[in-house]
Short mmCIF file of C-alpha atoms and ligand atoms in Angstrom, two decimals:
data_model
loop_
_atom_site.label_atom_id
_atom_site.label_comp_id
_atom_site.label_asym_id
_atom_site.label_seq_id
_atom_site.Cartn_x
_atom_site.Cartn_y
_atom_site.Cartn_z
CA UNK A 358 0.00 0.00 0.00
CA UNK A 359 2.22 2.30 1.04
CA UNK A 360 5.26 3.09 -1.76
CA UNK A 361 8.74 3.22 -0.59
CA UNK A 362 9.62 7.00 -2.41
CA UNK A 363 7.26 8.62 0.39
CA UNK A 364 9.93 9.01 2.19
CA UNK A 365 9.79 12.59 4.03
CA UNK A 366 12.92 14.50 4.46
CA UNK A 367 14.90 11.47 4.41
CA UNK A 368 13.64 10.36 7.82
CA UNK A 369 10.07 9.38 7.53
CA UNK A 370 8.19 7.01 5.84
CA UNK A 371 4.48 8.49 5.15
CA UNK A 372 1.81 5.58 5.37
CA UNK A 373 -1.98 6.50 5.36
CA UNK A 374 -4.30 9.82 5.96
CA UNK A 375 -5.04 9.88 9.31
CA UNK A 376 -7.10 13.09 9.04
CA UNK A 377 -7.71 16.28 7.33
CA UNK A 378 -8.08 19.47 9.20
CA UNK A 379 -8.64 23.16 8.11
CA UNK A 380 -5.29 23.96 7.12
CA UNK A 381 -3.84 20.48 6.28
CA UNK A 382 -3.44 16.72 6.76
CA UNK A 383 -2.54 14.26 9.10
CA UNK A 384 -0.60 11.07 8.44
CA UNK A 385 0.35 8.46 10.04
CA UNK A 386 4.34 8.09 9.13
CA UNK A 387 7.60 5.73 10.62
CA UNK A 388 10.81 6.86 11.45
CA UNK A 389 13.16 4.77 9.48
CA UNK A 390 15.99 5.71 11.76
CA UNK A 391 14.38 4.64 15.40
CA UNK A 392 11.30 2.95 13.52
CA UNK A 393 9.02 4.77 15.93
CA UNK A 394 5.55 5.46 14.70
CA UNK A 395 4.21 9.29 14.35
CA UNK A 396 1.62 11.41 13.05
CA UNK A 397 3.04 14.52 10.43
CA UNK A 398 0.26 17.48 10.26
CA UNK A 399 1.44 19.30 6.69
CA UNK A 400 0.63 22.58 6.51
CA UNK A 401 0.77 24.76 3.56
CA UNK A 402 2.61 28.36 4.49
CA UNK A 403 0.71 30.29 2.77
CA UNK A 404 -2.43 29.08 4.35
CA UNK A 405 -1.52 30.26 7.67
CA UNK A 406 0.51 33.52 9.32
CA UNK A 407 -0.35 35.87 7.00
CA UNK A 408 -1.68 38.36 10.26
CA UNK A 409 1.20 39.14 12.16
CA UNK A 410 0.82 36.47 14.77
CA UNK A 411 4.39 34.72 13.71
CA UNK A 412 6.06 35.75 17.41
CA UNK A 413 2.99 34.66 19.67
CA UNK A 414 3.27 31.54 17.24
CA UNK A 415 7.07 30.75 17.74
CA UNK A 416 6.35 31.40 21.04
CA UNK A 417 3.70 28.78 21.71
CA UNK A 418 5.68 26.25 19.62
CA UNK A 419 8.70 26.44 21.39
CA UNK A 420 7.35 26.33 25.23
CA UNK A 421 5.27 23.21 23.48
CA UNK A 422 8.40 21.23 22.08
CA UNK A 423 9.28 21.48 25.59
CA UNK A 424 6.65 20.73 27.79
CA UNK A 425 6.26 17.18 28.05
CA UNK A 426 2.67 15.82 29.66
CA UNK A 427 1.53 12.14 29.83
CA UNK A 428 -1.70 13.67 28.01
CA UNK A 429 -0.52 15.96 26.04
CA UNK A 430 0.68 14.75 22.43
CA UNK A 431 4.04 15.15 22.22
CA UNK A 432 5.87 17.52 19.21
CA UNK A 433 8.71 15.76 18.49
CA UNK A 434 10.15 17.77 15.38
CA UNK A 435 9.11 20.42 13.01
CA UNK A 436 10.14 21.04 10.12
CA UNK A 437 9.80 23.58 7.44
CA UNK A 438 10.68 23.98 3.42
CA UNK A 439 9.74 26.96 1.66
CA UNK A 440 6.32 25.88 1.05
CA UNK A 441 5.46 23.77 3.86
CA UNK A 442 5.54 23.15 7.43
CA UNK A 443 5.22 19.56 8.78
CA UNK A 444 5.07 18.85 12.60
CA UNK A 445 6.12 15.36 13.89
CA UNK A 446 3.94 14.60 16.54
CA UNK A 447 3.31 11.44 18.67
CA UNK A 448 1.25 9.07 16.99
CA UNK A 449 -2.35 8.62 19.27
CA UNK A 450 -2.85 4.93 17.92
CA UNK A 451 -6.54 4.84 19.22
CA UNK A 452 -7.70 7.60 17.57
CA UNK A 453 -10.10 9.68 18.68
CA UNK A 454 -12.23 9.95 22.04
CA UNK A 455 -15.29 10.72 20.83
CA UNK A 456 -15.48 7.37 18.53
CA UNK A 457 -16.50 5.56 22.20
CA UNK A 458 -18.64 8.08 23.06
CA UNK A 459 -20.85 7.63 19.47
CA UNK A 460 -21.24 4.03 20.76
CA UNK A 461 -22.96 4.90 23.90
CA UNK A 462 -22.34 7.14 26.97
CA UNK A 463 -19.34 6.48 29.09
CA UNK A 464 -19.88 5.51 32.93
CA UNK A 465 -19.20 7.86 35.49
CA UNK A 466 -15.62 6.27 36.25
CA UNK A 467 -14.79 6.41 32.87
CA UNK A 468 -15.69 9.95 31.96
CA UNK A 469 -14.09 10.89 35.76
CA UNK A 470 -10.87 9.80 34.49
CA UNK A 471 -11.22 11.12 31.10
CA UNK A 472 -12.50 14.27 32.53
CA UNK A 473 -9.53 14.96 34.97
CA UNK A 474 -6.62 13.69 32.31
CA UNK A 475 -8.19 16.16 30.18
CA UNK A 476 -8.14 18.91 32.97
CA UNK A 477 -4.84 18.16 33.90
CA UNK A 478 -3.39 18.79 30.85
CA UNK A 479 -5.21 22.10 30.51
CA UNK A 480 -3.59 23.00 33.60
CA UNK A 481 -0.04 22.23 32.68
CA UNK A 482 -0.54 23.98 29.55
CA UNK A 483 -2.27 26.96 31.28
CA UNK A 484 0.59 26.91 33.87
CA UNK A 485 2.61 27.60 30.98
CA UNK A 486 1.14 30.37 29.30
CA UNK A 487 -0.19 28.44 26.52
CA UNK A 488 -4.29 27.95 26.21
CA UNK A 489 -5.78 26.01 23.33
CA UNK A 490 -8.40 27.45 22.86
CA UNK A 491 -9.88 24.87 20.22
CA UNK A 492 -10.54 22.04 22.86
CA UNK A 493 -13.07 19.75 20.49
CA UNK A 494 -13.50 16.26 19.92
CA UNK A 495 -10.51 15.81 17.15
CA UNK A 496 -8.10 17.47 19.45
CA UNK A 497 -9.03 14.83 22.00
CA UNK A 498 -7.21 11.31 20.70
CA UNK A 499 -6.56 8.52 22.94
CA UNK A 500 -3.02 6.20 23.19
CA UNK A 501 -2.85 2.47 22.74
CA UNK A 502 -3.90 2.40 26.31
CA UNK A 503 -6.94 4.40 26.62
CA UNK A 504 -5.08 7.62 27.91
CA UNK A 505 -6.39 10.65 26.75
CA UNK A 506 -4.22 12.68 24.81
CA UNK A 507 -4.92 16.51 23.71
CA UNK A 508 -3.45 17.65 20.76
CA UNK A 509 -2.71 20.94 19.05
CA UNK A 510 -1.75 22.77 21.65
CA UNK A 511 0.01 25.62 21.08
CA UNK A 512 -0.84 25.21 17.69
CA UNK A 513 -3.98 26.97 17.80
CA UNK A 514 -2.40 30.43 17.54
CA UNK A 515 -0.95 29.03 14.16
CA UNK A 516 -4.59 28.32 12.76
CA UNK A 517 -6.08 30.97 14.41
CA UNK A 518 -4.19 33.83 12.61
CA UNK A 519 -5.62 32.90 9.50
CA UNK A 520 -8.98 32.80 11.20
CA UNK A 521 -11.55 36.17 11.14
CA UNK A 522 -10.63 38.15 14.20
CA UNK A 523 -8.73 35.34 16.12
CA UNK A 524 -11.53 33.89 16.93
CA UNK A 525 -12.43 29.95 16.96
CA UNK A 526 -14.08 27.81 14.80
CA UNK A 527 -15.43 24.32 14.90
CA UNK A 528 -14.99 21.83 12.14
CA UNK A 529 -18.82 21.22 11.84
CA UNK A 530 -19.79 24.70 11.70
CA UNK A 531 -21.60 24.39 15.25
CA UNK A 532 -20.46 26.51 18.15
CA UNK A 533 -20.85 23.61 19.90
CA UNK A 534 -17.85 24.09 22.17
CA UNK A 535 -17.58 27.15 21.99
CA UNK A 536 -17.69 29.91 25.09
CA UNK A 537 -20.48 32.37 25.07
CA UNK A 538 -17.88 35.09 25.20
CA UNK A 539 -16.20 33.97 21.48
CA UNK A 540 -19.59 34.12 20.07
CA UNK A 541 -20.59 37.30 21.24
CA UNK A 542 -17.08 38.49 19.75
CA UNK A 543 -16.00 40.14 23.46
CA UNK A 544 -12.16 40.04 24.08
CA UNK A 545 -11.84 36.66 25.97
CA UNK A 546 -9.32 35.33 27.83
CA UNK A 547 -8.08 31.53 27.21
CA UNK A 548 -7.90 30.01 30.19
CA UNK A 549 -11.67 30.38 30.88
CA UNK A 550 -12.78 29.67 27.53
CA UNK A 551 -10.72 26.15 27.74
CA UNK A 552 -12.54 25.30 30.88
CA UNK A 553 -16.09 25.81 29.14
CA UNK A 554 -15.32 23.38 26.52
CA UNK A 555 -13.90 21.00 28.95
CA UNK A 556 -17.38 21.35 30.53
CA UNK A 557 -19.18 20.52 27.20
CA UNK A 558 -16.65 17.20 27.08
CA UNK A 559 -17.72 16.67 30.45
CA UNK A 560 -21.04 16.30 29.76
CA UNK A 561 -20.75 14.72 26.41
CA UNK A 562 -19.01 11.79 27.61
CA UNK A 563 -22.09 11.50 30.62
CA UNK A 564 -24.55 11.95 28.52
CA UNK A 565 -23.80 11.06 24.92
CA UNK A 566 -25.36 14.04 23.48
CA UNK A 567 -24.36 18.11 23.36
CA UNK A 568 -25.77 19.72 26.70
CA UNK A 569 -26.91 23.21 23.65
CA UNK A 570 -29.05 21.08 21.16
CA UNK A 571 -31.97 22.58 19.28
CA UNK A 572 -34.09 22.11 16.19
CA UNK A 573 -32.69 25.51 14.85
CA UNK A 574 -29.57 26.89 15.13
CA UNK A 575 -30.43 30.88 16.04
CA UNK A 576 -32.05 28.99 19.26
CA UNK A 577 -28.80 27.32 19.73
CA UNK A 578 -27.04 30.45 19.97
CA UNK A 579 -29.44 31.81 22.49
CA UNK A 580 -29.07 28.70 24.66
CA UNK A 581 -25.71 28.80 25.11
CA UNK A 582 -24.95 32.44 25.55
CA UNK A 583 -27.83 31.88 28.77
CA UNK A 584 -26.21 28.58 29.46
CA UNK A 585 -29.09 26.91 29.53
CA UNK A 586 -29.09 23.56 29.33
CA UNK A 587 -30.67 20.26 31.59
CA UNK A 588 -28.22 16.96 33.59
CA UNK A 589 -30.21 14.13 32.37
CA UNK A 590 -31.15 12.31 35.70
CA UNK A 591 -28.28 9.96 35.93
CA UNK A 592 -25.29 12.65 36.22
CA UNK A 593 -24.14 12.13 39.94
CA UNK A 594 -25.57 15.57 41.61
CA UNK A 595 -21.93 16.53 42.52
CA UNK A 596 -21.01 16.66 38.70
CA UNK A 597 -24.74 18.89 38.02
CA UNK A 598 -23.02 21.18 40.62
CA UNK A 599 -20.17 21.45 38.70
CA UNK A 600 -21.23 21.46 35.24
CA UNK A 601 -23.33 24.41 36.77
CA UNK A 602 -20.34 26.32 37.38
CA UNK A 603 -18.35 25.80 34.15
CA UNK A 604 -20.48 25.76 32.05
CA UNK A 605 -21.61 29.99 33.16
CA UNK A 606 -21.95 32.34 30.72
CA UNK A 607 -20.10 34.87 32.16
CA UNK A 608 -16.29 34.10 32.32
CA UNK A 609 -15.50 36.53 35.14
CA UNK A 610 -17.88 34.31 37.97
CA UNK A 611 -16.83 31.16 35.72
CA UNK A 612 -15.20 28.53 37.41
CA UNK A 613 -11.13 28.55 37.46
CA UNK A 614 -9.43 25.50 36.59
CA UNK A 615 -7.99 25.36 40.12
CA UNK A 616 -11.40 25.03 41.59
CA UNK A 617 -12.35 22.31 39.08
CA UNK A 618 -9.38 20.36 40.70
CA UNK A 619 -10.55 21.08 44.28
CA UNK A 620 -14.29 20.02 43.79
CA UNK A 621 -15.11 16.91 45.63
CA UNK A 622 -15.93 14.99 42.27
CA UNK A 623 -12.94 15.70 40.81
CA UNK A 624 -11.11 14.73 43.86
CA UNK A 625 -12.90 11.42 44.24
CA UNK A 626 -11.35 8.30 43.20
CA UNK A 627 -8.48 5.61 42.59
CA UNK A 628 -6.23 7.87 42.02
CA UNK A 629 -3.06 7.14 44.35
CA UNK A 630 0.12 7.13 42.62
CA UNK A 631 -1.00 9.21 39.69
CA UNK A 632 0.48 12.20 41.26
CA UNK A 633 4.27 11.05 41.30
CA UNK A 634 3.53 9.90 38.21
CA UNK A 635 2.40 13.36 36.23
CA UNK A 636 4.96 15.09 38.07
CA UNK A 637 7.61 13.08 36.58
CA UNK A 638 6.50 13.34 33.61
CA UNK A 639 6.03 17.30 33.73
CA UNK A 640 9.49 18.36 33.75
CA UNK A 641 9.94 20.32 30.62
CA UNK A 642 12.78 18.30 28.99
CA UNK A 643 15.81 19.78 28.22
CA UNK A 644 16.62 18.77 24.77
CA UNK A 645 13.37 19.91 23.47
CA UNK A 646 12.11 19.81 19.77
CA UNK A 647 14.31 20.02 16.53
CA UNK A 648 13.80 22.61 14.21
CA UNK A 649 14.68 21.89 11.13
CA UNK A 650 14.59 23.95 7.37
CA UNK A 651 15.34 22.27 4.04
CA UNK A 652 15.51 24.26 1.40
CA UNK A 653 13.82 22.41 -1.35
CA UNK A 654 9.98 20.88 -1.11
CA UNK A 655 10.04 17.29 -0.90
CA UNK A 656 8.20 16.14 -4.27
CA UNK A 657 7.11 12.31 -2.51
CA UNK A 658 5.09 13.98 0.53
CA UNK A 659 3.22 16.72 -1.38
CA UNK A 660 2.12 14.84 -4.30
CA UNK A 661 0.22 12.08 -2.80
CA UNK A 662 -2.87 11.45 -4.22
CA UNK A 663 -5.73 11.74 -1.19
CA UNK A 664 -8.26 11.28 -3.70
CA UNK A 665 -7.22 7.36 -3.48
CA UNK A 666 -7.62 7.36 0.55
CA UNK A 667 -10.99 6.95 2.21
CA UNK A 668 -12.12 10.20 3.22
CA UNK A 669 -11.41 9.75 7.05
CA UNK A 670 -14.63 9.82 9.67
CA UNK A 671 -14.29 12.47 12.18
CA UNK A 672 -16.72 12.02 15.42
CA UNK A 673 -18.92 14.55 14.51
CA UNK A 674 -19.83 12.46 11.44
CA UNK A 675 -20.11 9.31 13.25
CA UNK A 676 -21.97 11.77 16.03
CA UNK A 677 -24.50 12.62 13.29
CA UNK A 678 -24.74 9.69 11.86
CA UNK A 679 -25.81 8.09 15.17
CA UNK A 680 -29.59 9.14 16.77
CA UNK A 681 -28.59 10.46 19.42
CA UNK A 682 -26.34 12.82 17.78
CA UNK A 683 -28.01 14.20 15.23
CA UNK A 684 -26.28 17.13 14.43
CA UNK A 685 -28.50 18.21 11.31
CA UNK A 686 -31.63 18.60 13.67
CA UNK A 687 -29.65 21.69 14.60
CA UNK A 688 -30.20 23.20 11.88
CA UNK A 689 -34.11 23.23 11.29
CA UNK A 690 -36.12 21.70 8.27
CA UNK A 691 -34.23 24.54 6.34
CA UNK A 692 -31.76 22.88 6.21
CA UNK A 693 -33.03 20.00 4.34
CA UNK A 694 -34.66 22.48 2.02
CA UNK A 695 -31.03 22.86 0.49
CA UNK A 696 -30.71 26.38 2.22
CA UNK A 697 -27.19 27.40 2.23
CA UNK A 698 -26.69 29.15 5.06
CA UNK A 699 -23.20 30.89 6.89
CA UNK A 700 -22.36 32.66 9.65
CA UNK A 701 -20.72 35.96 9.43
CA UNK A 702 -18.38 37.69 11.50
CA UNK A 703 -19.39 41.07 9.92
CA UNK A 704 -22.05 43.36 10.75
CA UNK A 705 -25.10 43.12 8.97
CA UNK A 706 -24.80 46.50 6.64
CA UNK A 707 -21.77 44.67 5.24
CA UNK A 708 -23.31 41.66 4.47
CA UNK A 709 -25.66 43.78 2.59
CA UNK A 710 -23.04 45.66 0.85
CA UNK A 711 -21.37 42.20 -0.42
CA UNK A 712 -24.80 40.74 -1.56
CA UNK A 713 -25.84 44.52 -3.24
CA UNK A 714 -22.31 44.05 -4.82
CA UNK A 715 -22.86 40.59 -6.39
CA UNK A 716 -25.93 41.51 -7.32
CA UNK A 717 -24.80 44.20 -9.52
CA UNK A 718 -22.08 42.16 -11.12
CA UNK A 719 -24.61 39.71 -11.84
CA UNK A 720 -27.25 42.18 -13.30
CA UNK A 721 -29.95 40.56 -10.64
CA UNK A 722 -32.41 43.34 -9.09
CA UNK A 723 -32.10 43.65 -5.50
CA UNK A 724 -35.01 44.54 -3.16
CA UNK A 725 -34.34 44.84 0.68
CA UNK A 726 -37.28 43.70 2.61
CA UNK A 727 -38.28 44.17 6.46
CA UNK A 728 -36.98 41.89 8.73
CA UNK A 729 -33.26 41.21 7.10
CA UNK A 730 -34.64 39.79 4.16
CA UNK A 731 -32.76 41.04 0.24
CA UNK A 732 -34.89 39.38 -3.15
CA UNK A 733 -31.94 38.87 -5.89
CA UNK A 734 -34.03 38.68 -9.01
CA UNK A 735 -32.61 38.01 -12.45
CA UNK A 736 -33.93 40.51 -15.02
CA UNK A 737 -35.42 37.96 -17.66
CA UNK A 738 -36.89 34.65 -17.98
CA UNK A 739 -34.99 31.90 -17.25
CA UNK A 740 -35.63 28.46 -18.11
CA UNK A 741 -38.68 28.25 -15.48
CA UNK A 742 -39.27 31.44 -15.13
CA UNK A 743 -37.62 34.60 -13.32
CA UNK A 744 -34.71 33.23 -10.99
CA UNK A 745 -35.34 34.76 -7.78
CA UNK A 746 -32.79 34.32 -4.58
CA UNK A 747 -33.71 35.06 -0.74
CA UNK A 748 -30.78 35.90 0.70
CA UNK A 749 -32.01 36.10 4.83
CA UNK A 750 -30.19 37.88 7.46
CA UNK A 751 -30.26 36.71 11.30
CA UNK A 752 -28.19 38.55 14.31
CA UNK A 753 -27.36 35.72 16.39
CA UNK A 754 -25.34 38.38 18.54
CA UNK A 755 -23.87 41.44 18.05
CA UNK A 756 -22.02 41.28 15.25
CA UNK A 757 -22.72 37.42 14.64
CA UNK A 758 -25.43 36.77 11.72
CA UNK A 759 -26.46 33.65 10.26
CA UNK A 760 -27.12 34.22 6.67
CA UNK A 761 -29.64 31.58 4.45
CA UNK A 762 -29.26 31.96 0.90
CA UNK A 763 -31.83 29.69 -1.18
CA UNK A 764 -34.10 30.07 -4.24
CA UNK A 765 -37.44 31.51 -4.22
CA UNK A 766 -38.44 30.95 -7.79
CA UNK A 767 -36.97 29.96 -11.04
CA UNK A 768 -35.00 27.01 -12.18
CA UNK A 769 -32.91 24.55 -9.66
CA UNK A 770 -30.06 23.86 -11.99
CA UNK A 771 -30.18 27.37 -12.96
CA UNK A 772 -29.77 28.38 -9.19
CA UNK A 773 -27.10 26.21 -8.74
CA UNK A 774 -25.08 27.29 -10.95
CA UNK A 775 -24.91 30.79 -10.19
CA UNK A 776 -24.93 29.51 -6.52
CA UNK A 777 -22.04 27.54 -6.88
CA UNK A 778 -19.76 29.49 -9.45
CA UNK A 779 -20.88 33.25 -8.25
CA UNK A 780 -22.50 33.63 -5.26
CA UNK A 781 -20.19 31.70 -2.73
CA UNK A 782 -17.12 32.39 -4.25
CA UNK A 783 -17.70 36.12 -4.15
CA UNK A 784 -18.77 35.66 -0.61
CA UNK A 785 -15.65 34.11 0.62
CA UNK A 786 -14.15 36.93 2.59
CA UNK A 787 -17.51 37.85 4.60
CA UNK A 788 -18.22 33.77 5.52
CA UNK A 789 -17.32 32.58 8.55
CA UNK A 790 -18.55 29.14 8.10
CA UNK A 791 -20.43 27.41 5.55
CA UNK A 792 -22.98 25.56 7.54
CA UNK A 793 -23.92 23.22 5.14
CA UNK A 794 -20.33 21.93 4.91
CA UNK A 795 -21.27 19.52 7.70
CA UNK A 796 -24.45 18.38 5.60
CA UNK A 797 -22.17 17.64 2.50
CA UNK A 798 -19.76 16.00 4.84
CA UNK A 799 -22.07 13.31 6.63
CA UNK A 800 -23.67 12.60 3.61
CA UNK A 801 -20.15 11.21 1.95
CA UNK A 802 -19.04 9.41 5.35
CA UNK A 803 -22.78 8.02 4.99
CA UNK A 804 -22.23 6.27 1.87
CA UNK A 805 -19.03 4.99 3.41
CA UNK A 806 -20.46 3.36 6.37
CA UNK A 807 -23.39 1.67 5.15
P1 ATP B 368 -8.24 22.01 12.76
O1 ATP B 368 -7.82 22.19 11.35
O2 ATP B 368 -9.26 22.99 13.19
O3 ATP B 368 -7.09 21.84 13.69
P2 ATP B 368 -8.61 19.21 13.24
O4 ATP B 368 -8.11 19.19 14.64
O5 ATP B 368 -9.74 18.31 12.90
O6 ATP B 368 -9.07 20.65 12.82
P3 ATP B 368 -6.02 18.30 12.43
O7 ATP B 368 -5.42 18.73 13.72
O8 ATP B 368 -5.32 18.60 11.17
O9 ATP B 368 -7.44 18.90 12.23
O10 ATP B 368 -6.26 16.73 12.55
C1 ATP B 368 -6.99 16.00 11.58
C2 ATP B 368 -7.34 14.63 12.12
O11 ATP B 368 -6.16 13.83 12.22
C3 ATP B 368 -7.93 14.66 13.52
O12 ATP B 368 -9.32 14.68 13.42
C4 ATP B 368 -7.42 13.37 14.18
O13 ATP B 368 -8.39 12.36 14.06
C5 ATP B 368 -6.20 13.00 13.36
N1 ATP B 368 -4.99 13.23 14.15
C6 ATP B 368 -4.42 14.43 14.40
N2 ATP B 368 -3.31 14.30 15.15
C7 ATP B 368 -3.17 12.97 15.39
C8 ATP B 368 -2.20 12.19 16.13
N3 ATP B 368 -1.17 12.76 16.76
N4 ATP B 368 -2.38 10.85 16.18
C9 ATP B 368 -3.43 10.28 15.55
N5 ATP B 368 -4.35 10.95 14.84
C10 ATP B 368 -4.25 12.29 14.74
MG1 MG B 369 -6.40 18.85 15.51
#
């Protein structure tokens, strides 16, 4: 399967697509030298620090190569050529955390110990100046022995830059773990955004579901920037009392991570021994990480072919595909309808600009309604009549707007089209996410799993 001349930078032996994130892909790769197994993330340069954020990057990198945590995953090298970066991480051989968790909820014992490897590496990381800041169910892999192992931190500043404003995203489009204080675009500060998404894990490995689920997303929003949200009956009380205190809206009377580790539930336990262990293990170690430059690209590791791999399953697929989990509910019987819809980062009078804009270029008419709503409508027949577009503007929060796009009247393929070539192209620098990227998404991984 795997050809011998993928051999990267002399020293590494690619073997198959782990993953694909935002800004590149994962594989799983051996060192021919030691033979160990790792994980390479490729990034392409010119996808991220383009804003300015190069120190706070190099920063985060460095204190990372040297911080060494039993559930933290490991960078062991990074490398650069002109084009690309590659990180050499420690390989998490069983994969993702959330996989379990889409095959039933955990028991308290097992989320407990999850919950407080997860915490404590938080803490280390915290204690270090570095916050992650993307905490979400592909950052949270396990090792060949079930320990829980966050990764990308201090890598988040690198993906981030390239992000609107700094601030996070999810891969599914749903603020799922996301603080109330990142949606509502307020400064935030890291540490206390971490600890809310460790309170969505929390309850996600208790429960088996999202504790901010709704059959529309705008009511999503709403529910977590009030925090509202119900313990199914069999979360211990002790872990309702705690949930209730990370998982506040406002970050100032939020919980600290140092009170997380004091609570009586977090305290409770076999846990003798582990201590002397972590600390062992904490002590940044001295040789830290390479970093290497080659001048040239390396033709064998960029010119795979990934159209040949199986499209990897990330847990929010296998989330949505699964009852429980359905993801797509969020998003109303809309989204069925083949509404595109995005969020937006920008305020609403430059959303309308952008649309007014397109409109022009495309010689449509454009009629602003009440209520956020702009008709695009072409200026002859088309093949079934007068293409018309409703293009619908929601403020989620200040300065947050969900935006539906779908077609009022006229033909489908016609629509499409102009969808599809014009319309989202030209909207590119005003989306934040495409939310029906997740639809397209679960419907390939469907046709994979059955
Ligand atoms: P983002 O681009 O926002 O960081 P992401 O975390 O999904 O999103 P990557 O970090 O590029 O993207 O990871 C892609 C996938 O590769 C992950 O979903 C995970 O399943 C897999 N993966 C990443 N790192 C490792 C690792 N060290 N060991 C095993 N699998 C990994
Ligand atoms: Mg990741």
């Amino acid at each position: 399967m795997e050809s011998k001349s993928n051999i990267l930078m002399q020293r590494y032996e690619l073997g198959r697509l782990l993953g694909q994130g935002t800004f590149g892909k994962v594989y799983y790769a051996r060192s021919s030298i030691t033979n160990q197994s790792v994980a390479i993330k490729m990034i392409d340069k010119d996808k991220v620090m383009r804003t300015g954020q190069a120190d706070q990057i190099k920063r985060e990198i460095s204190v990372m190569s040297r911080a060494k945590h039993p559930n933290i995953i490991e960078l062991f090298e990074v490398m650069a050529t002109r084009t690309k970066i590659y990180f050499v991480m420690e390989y998490a051989k069983g994969g993702e955390l959330f996989n379990k968790v889409a095959k039933g909820k955990l028991n308290e014992d097992v989320a407990h110990k999850y919950f407080k490897q997860l915490v404590n590496a938080v803490d280390f990381c915290h204690s270090r100046g570095v916050y992650h800041r993307d905490i979400k169910p592909e950052n949270i892999l396990l090792d060949e022995i079930g320990n829980l192992k966050v990764s990308d931190f201090g890598l988040s500043a690198l993906t981030q830059s390239n992000r609107q404003d700094g601030l996070l995203h999810t891969s599914c489009g749903t603020p799922a773990y996301v603080a109330p204080e990142i949606i509502k675009r307020k400064g935030y500060d890291g540490a206390k955004a971490d600890i809310w998404s460790c309170g969505i894990v929390l309850f996600v490995l208790l429960a088996g579901y999202l504790p901010f689920r709704d059959s529309n997303l705008i009511e999503m929003y709403r529910k977590i920037s009030k925090a509202e949200f119900k313990c199914p009956n069999w979360f211990p009380p002790e872990v309702c009392r705690l949930l209730s205190k990370i998982l506040d809206p406002n970050p100032e009377t939020r919980i600290s991570i140092a009170r997380v580790k004091e609570s009586s539930w977090f305290k409770k336990g076999p846990n003798a021994g582990r201590k002397k262990h972590e600390s062992e293990n904490n002590n940044a170690s001295s040789s830290g990480t390479n970093i290497s430059y080659q001048s040239d690209d390396v033709p064998a590791a960029e010119t795979r072919e990934e159209s040949v791999m199986p499209k990897s399953i990330n847990a929010f697929d296998i989330i949505s595909l699964s009852s429980s989990f359905d993801l797509s509910k969020f998003f109303g019987d809309g989204f069925r309808k083949r509404a595109a819809r995005f969020t937006s980062r920008q305020p609403a009078s430059a959303i309308i600009s952008k649309l007014e804009e397109i409109a022009n270029r495309l010689r449509l008419k454009i009629n602003k309604k009440a209520g956020g709503l702009l008709k695009l409508e072409g200026l002859n027949e088309g093949r079934k009549g007068v293409l018309s577009i409703d293009a619908e503007i929601f403020e989620l929060a200040p300065l947050f707007h969900l935006v539906e796009v779908k077609k009022s009247n006229g033909d489908t393929l016609e629509y499409q089209k102009i969808l599809n070539e014009d319309i989202r192209p030209s909207l590119q620098d005003i989306v934040w996410v495409w939310q029906t990227d997740q639809q397209q998404q679960s419907q390939q991984s469907e046709t994979i799993v059955v």
